[in-house]
CSV table of C-alpha atoms in Angstrom, one decimal:
chain,number,residue,atom,x,y,z
D,1,THR,CA,25.6,26.8,96.5
D,2,PHE,CA,21.6,27.8,96.1
D,3,LYS,CA,22.0,29.2,93.2
D,4,ILE,CA,24.9,26.9,91.8
D,5,LEU,CA,22.6,24.0,92.3
D,6,ILE,CA,19.5,25.7,90.6
D,7,LYS,CA,21.7,26.4,87.8
D,8,ILE,CA,22.9,22.8,87.2
D,9,HIS,CA,19.5,21.7,87.5
D,10,LEU,CA,18.0,24.2,84.7
D,11,HIS,CA,20.9,23.1,82.8
D,12,SER,CA,20.1,19.3,83.0
D,13,LEU,CA,16.4,20.0,82.2
D,14,TYR,CA,17.6,22.1,79.1
D,15,SER,CA,20.1,19.8,78.0
D,16,ASP,CA,17.2,16.8,77.9
D,17,ILE,CA,15.4,18.6,75.4
D,18,ILE,CA,14.7,16.6,72.2
D,19,SER,CA,16.3,18.3,69.1
D,20,THR,CA,15.8,15.5,66.4
D,21,VAL,CA,13.9,12.3,66.1
D,22,GLU,CA,14.4,9.5,63.2
D,23,PHE,CA,13.4,6.0,62.1
D,24,ASN,CA,15.7,3.7,60.4
D,25,SER,CA,14.9,2.4,57.1
D,26,THR,CA,13.0,-0.9,58.6
D,27,GLY,CA,11.6,1.3,61.3
D,28,GLU,CA,13.2,-1.5,64.0
D,29,LEU,CA,15.1,1.5,65.5
D,30,LEU,CA,14.3,5.0,66.4
D,31,ALA,CA,17.3,7.5,67.4
D,32,THR,CA,16.6,10.6,69.2
D,33,GLY,CA,18.8,13.7,69.5
D,34,ASP,CA,19.2,16.3,72.2
D,35,LYS,CA,20.6,19.3,73.2
D,36,GLY,CA,23.0,18.0,75.8
D,37,GLY,CA,24.9,16.0,72.5
D,38,ARG,CA,23.5,12.5,73.6
D,39,VAL,CA,21.8,10.0,71.2
D,40,VAL,CA,19.1,7.6,72.2
D,41,VAL,CA,18.5,4.8,70.0
D,42,PHE,CA,15.5,2.7,70.7
D,43,GLN,CA,14.7,-1.0,69.4
D,44,ARG,CA,11.4,-2.6,68.7
D,45,GLU,CA,10.7,-5.8,70.8
D,46,GLN,CA,10.1,-8.9,69.0
D,47,GLU,CA,6.6,-9.9,68.8
D,48,SER,CA,5.6,-12.5,71.8
D,49,LYS,CA,4.5,-15.9,71.2
D,50,ASN,CA,1.4,-15.5,73.4
D,51,GLN,CA,0.4,-12.1,71.9
D,52,PRO,CA,1.3,-12.5,68.2
D,53,HIS,CA,-1.4,-9.8,67.3
D,54,ARG,CA,0.3,-7.5,69.0
D,55,ARG,CA,3.8,-5.9,68.0
D,56,GLY,CA,6.4,-5.2,70.6
D,57,GLU,CA,7.2,-1.9,71.8
D,58,TYR,CA,10.2,0.4,71.7
D,59,ASN,CA,12.8,0.3,74.2
D,60,VAL,CA,16.2,1.8,75.0
D,61,TYR,CA,18.8,-0.2,73.2
D,62,SER,CA,22.0,2.0,73.1
D,63,THR,CA,22.8,5.7,74.5
D,64,PHE,CA,26.0,7.4,73.8
D,65,GLN,CA,27.5,11.1,74.0
D,66,SER,CA,27.6,11.9,70.5
D,67,HIS,CA,28.9,15.3,70.7
D,68,GLU,CA,30.5,17.4,73.3
D,69,PRO,CA,30.5,21.4,73.6
D,70,GLU,CA,33.5,22.8,71.9
D,71,PHE,CA,35.2,26.5,71.7
D,72,ASP,CA,36.5,28.1,68.8
D,73,TYR,CA,39.4,30.1,69.7
D,74,LEU,CA,39.7,31.7,66.6
D,75,LYS,CA,36.0,33.3,66.3
D,76,SER,CA,35.6,33.4,70.1
D,77,LEU,CA,32.5,31.3,69.9
D,78,GLU,CA,31.1,28.2,71.9
D,79,ILE,CA,30.0,25.5,69.8
D,80,GLU,CA,26.9,24.2,71.3
D,81,GLU,CA,27.3,20.5,71.6
D,82,LYS,CA,22.9,20.0,70.7
D,83,ILE,CA,22.5,17.2,67.7
D,84,ASN,CA,20.5,19.2,65.2
D,85,LYS,CA,20.2,16.0,62.7
D,86,ILE,CA,20.2,12.6,62.7
D,87,ARG,CA,20.0,10.4,59.4
D,88,TRP,CA,20.7,6.6,59.2
D,89,LEU,CA,22.6,4.6,56.5
D,90,PRO,CA,20.6,1.6,55.0
D,91,GLN,CA,21.7,-1.2,56.8
D,92,GLN,CA,24.3,-3.6,55.1
D,93,ASN,CA,25.4,-6.0,57.7
D,94,ALA,CA,24.6,-6.5,61.4
D,95,ALA,CA,25.9,-3.1,62.2
D,96,TYR,CA,24.0,-0.1,62.2
D,97,PHE,CA,25.6,3.2,61.3
D,98,LEU,CA,24.4,7.1,61.9
D,99,LEU,CA,25.3,10.3,60.9
D,100,SER,CA,24.5,12.8,63.4
D,101,THR,CA,25.5,16.5,63.5
D,102,ASN,CA,25.7,19.7,65.6
D,103,ASP,CA,26.4,23.1,64.1
D,104,LYS,CA,30.0,22.4,62.9
D,105,THR,CA,30.8,18.9,63.0
D,106,VAL,CA,29.3,15.4,61.3
D,107,LYS,CA,30.2,11.6,62.7
D,108,LEU,CA,29.6,8.7,61.7
D,109,TRP,CA,28.5,6.2,64.1
D,110,LYS,CA,28.7,2.3,64.3
D,111,ILE,CA,26.4,0.6,66.7
D,112,SER,CA,27.1,-3.1,67.0
D,113,GLU,CA,26.2,-6.0,69.6
D,114,ARG,CA,29.0,-8.1,71.2
D,115,ASP,CA,28.1,-11.6,72.9
D,116,LYS,CA,31.2,-13.1,73.1
D,117,ARG,CA,34.9,-12.0,74.5
D,118,PRO,CA,38.1,-13.5,73.5
D,119,GLU,CA,40.3,-14.9,76.5
D,120,GLY,CA,43.4,-16.8,77.1
D,121,TYR,CA,45.9,-13.8,75.6
D,122,ASN,CA,49.9,-14.6,75.5
D,123,LEU,CA,51.2,-11.5,76.4
D,124,LYS,CA,48.4,-10.1,78.7
D,125,ASP,CA,46.9,-11.4,81.8
D,126,GLU,CA,42.7,-11.4,82.1
D,127,ASP,CA,42.8,-7.8,83.6
D,128,GLY,CA,44.8,-6.3,80.3
D,129,ARG,CA,48.1,-6.0,82.0
D,130,ILE,CA,51.3,-6.7,80.3
D,131,ARG,CA,52.7,-10.1,81.7
D,132,ASP,CA,56.6,-10.7,82.3
D,133,PRO,CA,57.9,-12.1,78.9
D,134,THR,CA,60.3,-14.3,81.0
D,135,THR,CA,57.4,-16.2,83.4
D,136,ILE,CA,55.6,-17.3,79.6
D,137,THR,CA,56.3,-20.9,79.4
D,138,ALA,CA,53.7,-22.1,77.5
D,139,LEU,CA,51.5,-21.0,74.1
D,140,ARG,CA,47.9,-20.4,74.8
D,141,VAL,CA,45.2,-20.5,72.1
D,142,PRO,CA,42.7,-17.7,72.5
D,143,VAL,CA,39.2,-18.7,72.9
D,144,LEU,CA,35.6,-16.8,72.5
D,145,ARG,CA,33.5,-17.0,75.5
D,146,PRO,CA,29.9,-16.3,75.8
D,147,MET,CA,28.9,-12.9,77.6
D,148,ASP,CA,26.1,-10.5,78.8
D,149,LEU,CA,25.1,-9.0,75.4
D,150,MET,CA,26.6,-5.6,75.0
D,151,VAL,CA,25.6,-2.7,72.6
D,152,GLU,CA,28.5,-0.6,71.6
D,153,ALA,CA,28.7,2.6,69.8
D,154,THR,CA,31.8,3.5,68.1
D,155,PRO,CA,32.6,7.0,66.2
D,156,ARG,CA,34.0,5.4,62.7
D,157,ARG,CA,34.6,8.9,60.9
D,158,VAL,CA,34.3,12.5,62.2
D,159,PHE,CA,33.7,15.0,59.3
D,160,SER,CA,34.8,18.2,60.4
D,161,ASN,CA,36.1,21.8,59.2
D,162,GLY,CA,33.5,21.8,56.5
D,163,HIS,CA,31.2,25.0,57.5
D,164,THR,CA,31.6,28.3,58.4
D,165,TYR,CA,28.3,28.4,59.4
D,166,HIS,CA,25.5,26.6,61.6
D,167,ILE,CA,24.7,23.1,59.8
D,168,ASN,CA,21.3,22.8,59.6
D,169,SER,CA,20.7,19.7,57.6
D,170,ILE,CA,22.3,16.7,56.6
D,171,SER,CA,21.1,14.1,53.6
D,172,ILE,CA,22.1,10.8,52.8
D,173,ASN,CA,22.1,10.0,49.0
D,174,SER,CA,20.6,6.9,46.8
D,175,ASP,CA,24.2,6.2,46.0
D,176,TYR,CA,24.9,5.4,49.7
D,177,GLU,CA,28.5,6.7,48.9
D,178,THR,CA,27.7,10.6,49.4
D,179,TYR,CA,26.2,13.1,52.0
D,180,MET,CA,25.3,16.6,51.7
D,181,SER,CA,25.5,18.9,54.7
D,182,THR,CA,23.9,22.4,54.7
D,183,ASP,CA,24.6,25.7,56.5
D,184,ASP,CA,23.0,28.7,56.1
D,185,LEU,CA,24.8,30.0,53.3
D,186,ARG,CA,26.8,26.7,51.4
D,187,ILE,CA,25.8,23.0,50.9
D,188,ASN,CA,28.5,20.6,51.0
D,189,LEU,CA,29.1,17.6,49.3
D,190,TRP,CA,30.8,14.4,51.1
D,191,ASN,CA,32.2,10.7,50.5
D,192,LEU,CA,31.3,8.7,53.9
D,193,GLU,CA,34.7,7.3,53.3
D,194,ILE,CA,36.8,10.6,53.1
D,195,THR,CA,36.7,13.0,56.0
D,196,ASN,CA,39.3,15.2,55.3
D,197,ARG,CA,37.7,17.2,52.1
D,198,SER,CA,34.3,17.9,50.8
D,199,PHE,CA,33.1,19.5,47.9
D,200,ASN,CA,30.8,22.8,47.5
D,201,ILE,CA,28.2,22.1,45.5
D,202,VAL,CA,25.9,25.4,46.5
D,203,ASP,CA,27.6,28.8,47.9
D,204,ILE,CA,24.9,31.8,47.7
D,205,LYS,CA,27.2,33.8,49.7
D,206,PRO,CA,27.4,37.6,48.1
D,207,THR,CA,31.0,39.0,48.0
D,208,ASN,CA,29.5,41.8,50.1
D,209,MET,CA,27.6,40.4,53.0
D,210,GLU,CA,25.6,43.6,53.4
D,211,GLU,CA,23.6,42.2,50.2
D,212,LEU,CA,22.5,39.3,51.8
D,213,THR,CA,18.6,38.9,51.4
D,214,GLU,CA,18.1,35.1,52.0
D,215,VAL,CA,19.3,32.3,53.9
D,216,ILE,CA,19.6,28.4,53.0
D,217,THR,CA,17.0,26.7,55.6
D,218,ALA,CA,17.0,23.1,54.4
D,219,ALA,CA,18.2,20.3,52.0
D,220,GLU,CA,17.2,17.1,51.1
D,221,PHE,CA,18.4,14.5,48.3
D,222,HIS,CA,15.8,12.9,46.0
D,223,PRO,CA,14.7,9.4,47.1
D,224,HIS,CA,15.9,7.7,44.1
D,225,GLN,CA,18.1,10.0,41.3
D,226,CYS,CA,21.2,10.4,43.3
D,227,ASN,CA,22.1,13.7,40.8
D,228,THR,CA,19.2,15.6,42.3
D,229,PHE,CA,18.5,17.8,45.6
D,230,VAL,CA,16.5,20.4,46.8
D,231,TYR,CA,17.0,23.3,48.9
D,232,SER,CA,14.9,26.0,50.6
D,233,SER,CA,15.2,29.8,51.7
D,234,SER,CA,14.2,32.1,54.1
D,235,LYS,CA,12.3,33.8,51.6
D,236,GLY,CA,9.9,31.0,50.8
D,237,SER,CA,11.2,29.6,47.7
D,238,ILE,CA,12.5,26.2,46.8
D,239,ARG,CA,15.2,25.3,44.2
D,240,LEU,CA,15.8,22.0,42.3
D,241,CYS,CA,19.5,21.4,41.3
D,242,ASP,CA,21.0,18.4,38.7
D,243,MET,CA,24.8,18.2,40.1
D,244,ARG,CA,25.0,16.6,36.5
D,245,ALA,CA,24.6,20.3,35.0
D,246,ALA,CA,27.3,21.9,36.7
D,247,ALA,CA,29.7,21.0,39.6
D,248,LEU,CA,28.8,24.3,41.1
D,249,CYS,CA,24.7,24.1,41.5
D,250,ASP,CA,24.3,27.9,41.9
D,251,SER,CA,22.2,27.9,38.9
D,252,HIS,CA,19.0,25.8,39.7
D,253,SER,CA,16.9,23.3,37.2
D,254,LYS,CA,13.5,24.3,38.8
D,255,PHE,CA,12.3,26.9,40.8
D,256,PHE,CA,9.0,27.0,43.2
D,257,GLU,CA,7.4,29.9,44.4
D,258,GLU,CA,4.0,30.9,45.1
D,259,PRO,CA,3.3,34.3,44.5
D,260,GLU,CA,2.1,36.4,47.6
D,261,ASP,CA,-1.3,37.7,47.5
D,262,PRO,CA,-0.7,41.5,48.1
D,263,SER,CA,-4.1,41.8,50.2
D,264,ASN,CA,-2.3,39.6,52.9
D,265,ARG,CA,1.1,41.8,53.1
D,266,SER,CA,2.0,42.6,56.6
D,267,PHE,CA,5.1,43.2,58.5
D,268,PHE,CA,5.3,39.6,59.2
D,269,SER,CA,4.7,38.3,56.1
D,270,GLU,CA,8.6,37.7,55.2
D,271,ILE,CA,9.1,36.1,58.5
D,272,ILE,CA,6.4,33.6,58.1
D,273,SER,CA,7.1,32.6,54.8
D,274,SER,CA,10.6,31.3,55.7
D,275,ILE,CA,10.1,27.5,54.8
D,276,SER,CA,11.7,25.8,58.0
D,277,ASP,CA,11.5,22.2,56.5
D,278,VAL,CA,11.4,20.3,53.3
D,279,LYS,CA,10.9,16.7,52.3
D,280,PHE,CA,10.5,14.6,49.4
D,281,SER,CA,7.9,12.3,49.3
D,282,HIS,CA,8.9,8.3,49.0
D,283,SER,CA,7.6,7.9,45.9
D,284,GLY,CA,9.9,11.1,44.8
D,285,ARG,CA,7.1,12.7,42.5
D,286,TYR,CA,5.8,15.2,45.1
D,287,LEU,CA,8.0,17.7,47.8
D,288,MET,CA,6.5,19.1,50.9
D,289,THR,CA,7.1,22.5,52.2
D,290,ARG,CA,6.5,23.9,56.3
D,291,ASP,CA,6.2,27.4,56.6
D,292,TYR,CA,5.1,28.8,59.9
D,293,LEU,CA,1.4,28.8,59.3
D,294,THR,CA,0.9,26.3,56.9
D,295,ILE,CA,2.4,22.8,54.7
D,296,LYS,CA,2.4,22.9,51.0
D,297,VAL,CA,2.8,20.0,48.5
D,298,TRP,CA,4.2,20.4,45.2
D,299,ASP,CA,4.5,18.1,42.2
D,300,LEU,CA,7.6,18.6,40.9
D,301,ASN,CA,6.2,19.0,37.6
D,302,MET,CA,4.6,22.0,38.1
D,303,GLU,CA,6.9,25.3,39.4
D,304,ASN,CA,4.4,28.1,39.7
D,305,LYS,CA,2.2,27.1,42.9
D,306,PRO,CA,1.8,24.4,44.8
D,307,LEU,CA,-0.7,21.3,44.2
D,308,GLU,CA,-2.1,21.4,48.3
D,309,THR,CA,-1.9,24.0,50.8
D,310,TYR,CA,-2.8,22.8,54.1
D,311,GLN,CA,-3.5,25.3,56.7
D,312,VAL,CA,-1.9,24.3,60.2
D,313,HIS,CA,-2.8,26.7,63.0
D,314,ASP,CA,-4.4,29.6,61.2
D,315,TYR,CA,-5.9,30.7,64.1
D,316,LEU,CA,-2.3,32.1,65.1
D,317,ARG,CA,-2.8,35.2,62.4
D,318,SER,CA,-4.3,37.3,64.8
D,319,LYS,CA,-1.5,36.4,67.4
D,320,LEU,CA,1.8,37.2,65.2
D,321,CYS,CA,2.9,40.1,67.0
D,322,SER,CA,2.7,38.5,70.5
D,323,LEU,CA,4.6,35.6,68.8
D,324,TYR,CA,6.9,38.1,67.4
D,325,GLU,CA,7.6,39.5,70.8
D,326,ASN,CA,8.4,36.3,72.8
D,327,ASP,CA,10.5,34.7,69.4
D,328,CYS,CA,8.3,31.6,68.7
D,329,ILE,CA,7.8,33.0,65.1
D,330,PHE,CA,11.0,32.1,64.3
D,331,ASP,CA,10.3,28.3,65.7
D,332,LYS,CA,11.3,25.7,63.1
D,333,PHE,CA,8.9,22.8,62.9
D,334,GLU,CA,9.8,19.8,60.7
D,335,CYS,CA,6.9,18.0,58.7
D,336,VAL,CA,6.8,14.1,57.7
D,337,TRP,CA,5.2,11.8,55.1
D,338,ASN,CA,3.6,8.6,56.0
D,339,GLY,CA,4.9,5.4,54.4
D,340,SER,CA,2.6,5.8,51.4
D,341,ASP,CA,2.7,9.2,50.8
D,342,SER,CA,-1.2,9.7,51.5
D,343,VAL,CA,-1.2,11.3,54.9
D,344,ILE,CA,1.4,14.0,56.2
D,345,MET,CA,1.8,15.2,59.7
D,346,THR,CA,3.5,18.4,61.4
D,347,GLY,CA,3.5,20.0,65.0
D,348,SER,CA,2.1,23.2,66.6
D,349,TYR,CA,1.8,24.7,69.9
D,350,ASN,CA,0.3,23.4,73.2
D,351,ASN,CA,2.0,20.0,72.4
D,352,PHE,CA,-0.7,19.8,69.4
D,353,PHE,CA,0.5,17.8,66.3
D,354,ARG,CA,-1.7,17.8,63.0
D,355,MET,CA,-2.3,15.0,60.4
D,356,PHE,CA,-3.5,15.7,57.2
D,357,ASP,CA,-5.3,13.3,54.6
D,358,ARG,CA,-4.4,14.0,51.2
D,359,ASN,CA,-7.1,11.6,49.4
D,360,THR,CA,-10.0,12.5,51.9
D,361,LYS,CA,-8.8,15.8,52.6
D,362,ARG,CA,-9.9,14.9,56.4
D,363,ASP,CA,-7.4,16.9,59.1
D,364,VAL,CA,-7.2,16.1,62.8
D,365,THR,CA,-5.5,17.8,65.8
D,366,LEU,CA,-4.1,15.5,68.3
D,367,GLU,CA,-2.5,16.1,71.6
D,368,ALA,CA,0.3,14.7,73.4
D,369,SER,CA,0.6,15.2,76.9
D,370,ARG,CA,1.2,13.0,80.2
D,371,GLU,CA,-2.2,13.3,81.3
D,372,ASN,CA,-4.3,11.9,78.2
D,373,SER,CA,-1.6,9.8,77.3
D,374,LYS,CA,-2.0,6.5,79.0
D,375,PRO,CA,-0.5,3.3,77.5
D,376,ARG,CA,-3.1,1.6,74.9
D,377,ALA,CA,-5.4,4.7,75.5
D,378,VAL,CA,-6.9,6.5,72.8
D,379,LEU,CA,-6.4,9.9,71.7
D,380,LYS,CA,-9.2,12.4,71.5
D,381,PRO,CA,-9.1,14.8,69.0
D,382,ARG,CA,-8.7,18.2,70.4
D,383,LYS,CA,-10.2,21.8,68.7
D,384,VAL,CA,-9.2,25.0,69.3
D,385,CYS,CA,-12.0,27.7,69.4
D,386,VAL,CA,-11.3,31.0,67.5
D,387,GLY,CA,-13.8,33.8,68.8
D,388,GLY,CA,-17.5,33.7,69.8
D,389,LYS,CA,-18.8,31.0,72.2
D,390,ARG,CA,-16.6,28.2,73.0
D,391,ARG,CA,-17.9,24.5,73.4
D,392,LYS,CA,-16.8,22.4,76.5
D,393,ASP,CA,-14.7,20.2,74.4
D,394,GLU,CA,-12.8,23.3,72.8
D,395,ILE,CA,-9.7,25.0,73.7
D,396,SER,CA,-9.4,28.9,73.3
D,397,VAL,CA,-6.4,30.5,71.3
D,398,ASP,CA,-5.7,32.5,74.5
D,399,SER,CA,-5.3,29.7,76.7
D,400,LEU,CA,-2.6,28.0,74.2
D,401,ASP,CA,0.6,27.2,75.9
D,402,PHE,CA,3.4,28.6,73.3
D,403,SER,CA,6.5,26.9,75.5
D,404,LYS,CA,4.9,23.5,74.7
D,405,LYS,CA,5.5,23.1,71.0
D,406,ILE,CA,6.4,19.9,68.9
D,407,LEU,CA,8.7,20.7,66.6
D,408,HIS,CA,10.1,17.2,65.4
D,409,THR,CA,8.1,14.2,64.6
D,410,ALA,CA,8.8,11.1,62.4
D,411,TRP,CA,7.0,8.4,61.0
D,412,HIS,CA,7.7,4.7,60.7
D,413,PRO,CA,8.6,3.7,57.0
D,414,ASN,CA,5.8,0.9,56.6
D,415,GLU,CA,3.5,1.1,59.4
D,416,ASN,CA,1.2,3.6,61.4
D,417,ILE,CA,3.4,4.3,63.9
D,418,ILE,CA,4.6,7.6,64.9
D,419,ALA,CA,7.1,9.6,67.0
D,420,VAL,CA,6.6,12.8,68.9
D,421,ALA,CA,9.1,14.7,70.7
D,422,ALA,CA,7.4,17.2,73.4
D,423,THR,CA,10.2,19.2,74.6
D,424,ASN,CA,11.9,16.7,76.8
D,425,ASN,CA,9.3,13.7,76.6
D,426,LEU,CA,9.2,11.1,73.3
D,427,TYR,CA,5.7,9.8,72.8
D,428,ILE,CA,5.3,6.8,70.6
D,429,PHE,CA,1.7,6.1,69.1
D,430,GLN,CA,0.1,3.4,67.3
D,431,ASP,CA,-2.7,3.2,64.9
D,432,LYS,CA,-5.6,1.6,66.5
D,433,VAL,CA,-5.7,-2.2,65.8
D,434,ASN,CA,-9.2,-3.7,65.6
């Protein structure tokens, strides 16, 4: 029994690890998905009358099991329940809609509130049991009675059987009618109303799999042009495609890649150049890409080199060998823009996350940890020292904890509020208000 107990405990810890974080288009809701297939939605409290200057905090609004573990009998493969991505649809009515995906199946969820319940059925009694028709002597008019507020999450559509390989990203089109799902070798376009068919718009699978040299790592639609999307590859390149040009977008309209400096070439060059995330700016003018050591900002009108390059944790260059041995070199860090596209943010190790101001070129390293994150406390910038003498407020490269990593972050669309997922803890930080 002792062994089984330990195993269950480890599993529950593993299933709590947050695997995606996403604000909705107004920032009033924040959704997280975890490795156990659950989605937790947080809602921002309204302003209180006695403290009008302070906007409310985020509290749990709804929790539901989005995906269950499955088994593919044809391939004898277990399909994990882990939520890979969540994307909100723009709000059209009182209900909220979101897409969530694991490795194989995308689901559309409706989250709605109910504060009234119908009473006075004719054919059923109040417990829902069917009444004997012979005992019904009078016709009753059902009425709606008030009840405690209940938040319901119901699956409205299930988009399955579209992918042979693992889904790594989903993106909703600006027409709000279609979305795309991306795996290692293919990108599919779906209509939100149609679950039994999708259109394959990119297919990079070679006829002979031994000739495979790169895989697709992420893809995203342009925020305003419904015909344009980008996808990134494990070789460090980004392709911009136009769906008006051809039904199958295997030939790109723009190709962004920075030629490698031969003097920096090493055994790890190809691994660390793989792009783990790609994001359009809100304006649609720029692209941001994250590889293992850097964040790059590209201008859509300049393909040959990035506009800006920011070093996220350059001090790890000397540690690539040990990072390869403990598999950390394959970690997929995400990156996000702030609402005005002036600041970008991404995660690092030791529960550090980095912010870069594109205008002032200033950057800061902050830490998300329980010890120094008491409510209303101001975060102190952290510094990592490389070799030589270490100042008392610095942390040395050798004492960084690589098991604590911030892969998933999100930025409120209009305000300086950020959500940072540190393993199984979610931190929400707000700009210091004077």
